[in-house]
XYZ file of C-alpha atoms in Angstrom:
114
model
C -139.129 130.641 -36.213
C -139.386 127.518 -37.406
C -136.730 127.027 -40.960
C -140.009 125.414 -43.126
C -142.012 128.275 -42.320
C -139.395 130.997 -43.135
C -138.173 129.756 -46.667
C -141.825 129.544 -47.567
C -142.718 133.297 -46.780
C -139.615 134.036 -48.178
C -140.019 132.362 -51.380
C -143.713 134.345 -51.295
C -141.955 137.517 -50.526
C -140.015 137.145 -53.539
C -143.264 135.825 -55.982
C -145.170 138.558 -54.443
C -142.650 141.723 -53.365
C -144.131 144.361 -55.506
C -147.783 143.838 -54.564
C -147.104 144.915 -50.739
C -146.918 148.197 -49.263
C -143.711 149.644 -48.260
C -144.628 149.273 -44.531
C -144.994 145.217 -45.171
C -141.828 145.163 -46.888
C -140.060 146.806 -44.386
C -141.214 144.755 -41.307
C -141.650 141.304 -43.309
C -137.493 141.826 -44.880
C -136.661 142.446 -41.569
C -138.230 139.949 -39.610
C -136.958 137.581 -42.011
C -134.550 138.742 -44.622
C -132.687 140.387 -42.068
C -134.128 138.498 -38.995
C -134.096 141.187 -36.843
C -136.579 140.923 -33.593
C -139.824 142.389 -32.922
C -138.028 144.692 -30.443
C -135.466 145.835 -32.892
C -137.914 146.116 -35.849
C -139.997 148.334 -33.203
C -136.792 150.626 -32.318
C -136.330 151.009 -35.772
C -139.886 152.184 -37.069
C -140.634 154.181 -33.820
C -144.004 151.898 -33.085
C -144.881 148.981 -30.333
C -143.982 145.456 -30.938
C -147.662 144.719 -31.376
C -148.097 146.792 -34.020
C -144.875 144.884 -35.718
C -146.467 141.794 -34.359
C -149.739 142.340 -36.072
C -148.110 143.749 -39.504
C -146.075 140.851 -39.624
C -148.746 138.119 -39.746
C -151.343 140.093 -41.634
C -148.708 139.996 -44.009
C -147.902 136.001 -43.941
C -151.664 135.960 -44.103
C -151.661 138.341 -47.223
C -148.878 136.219 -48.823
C -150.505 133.159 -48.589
C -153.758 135.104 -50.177
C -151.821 136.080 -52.973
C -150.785 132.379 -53.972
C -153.871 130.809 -53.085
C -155.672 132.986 -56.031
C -152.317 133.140 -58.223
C -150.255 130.197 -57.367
C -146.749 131.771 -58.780
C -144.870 129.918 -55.978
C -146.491 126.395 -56.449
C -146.109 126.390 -60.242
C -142.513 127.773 -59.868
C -141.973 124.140 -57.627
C -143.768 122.206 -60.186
C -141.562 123.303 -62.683
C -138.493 122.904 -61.213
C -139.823 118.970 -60.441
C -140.169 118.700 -64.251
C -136.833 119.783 -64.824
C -135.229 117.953 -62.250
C -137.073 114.760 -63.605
C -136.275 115.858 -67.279
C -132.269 116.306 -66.297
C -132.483 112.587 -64.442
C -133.829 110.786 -67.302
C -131.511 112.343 -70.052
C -128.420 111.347 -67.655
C -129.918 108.370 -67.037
C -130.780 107.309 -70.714
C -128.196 109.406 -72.703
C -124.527 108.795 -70.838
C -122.303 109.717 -73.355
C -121.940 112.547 -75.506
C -122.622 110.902 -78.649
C -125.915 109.587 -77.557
C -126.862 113.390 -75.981
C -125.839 114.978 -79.638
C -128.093 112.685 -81.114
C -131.408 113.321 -78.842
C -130.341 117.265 -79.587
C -130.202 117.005 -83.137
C -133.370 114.575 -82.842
C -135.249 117.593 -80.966
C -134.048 120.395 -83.524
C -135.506 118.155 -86.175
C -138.629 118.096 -84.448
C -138.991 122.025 -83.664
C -138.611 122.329 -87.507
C -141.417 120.361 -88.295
C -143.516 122.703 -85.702
């Protein structure tokens, strides 16, 4: 499995968890929580390693449904960018603690006006 691929259904596993059956979550945690083979995953369940097989990527497949229509996962990225970007510029722009008091009380003001 390739690393890219893996954090991504993982990150859609955790968006997306509670909208799978049982049977998904159990073979999809496996294969890649707990990356345990087809073969094992098999043993385990008592069925062939097609059947795992075939579970497996219906579920990628039903993952990537899920955030094409609902998009949890992309706007949880885009948010972090904004923070990330919003942290850079304040420790860019406000270096000491003086000048980050200020901005504070400067944004306090502000959400009273609101």
């Amino acid at each position: 499995m390739e690393l890219e691929k893996t954090n991504r259904i993982n990150a859609l596993f955790d968006f997306y968890e509670g909208l799978l059956t049982n049977k998904q979550m159990q073979y999809i945690g496996s294969y890649y929580r707990d990356d345990y083979s087809l073969g094992e995953i098999a043993e385990n369940f008592n069925v062939s390693r097609q059947a795992v097989y075939d579970n497996i990527k219906r579920t990628e497949q039903t993952l990537e449904n899920y955030e094409s229509k609902l998009h949890l996962y992309r706007d949880f990225l885009e948010r972090n960018e904004r923070m990330d970007s919003l942290v850079h510029y304040v420790k860019k722009h406000y270096q000491s603690d003086h000048d980050l008091l200020k901005l504070v009380a400067q944004l306090e003001d502000t959400e009273d006006l609101g």
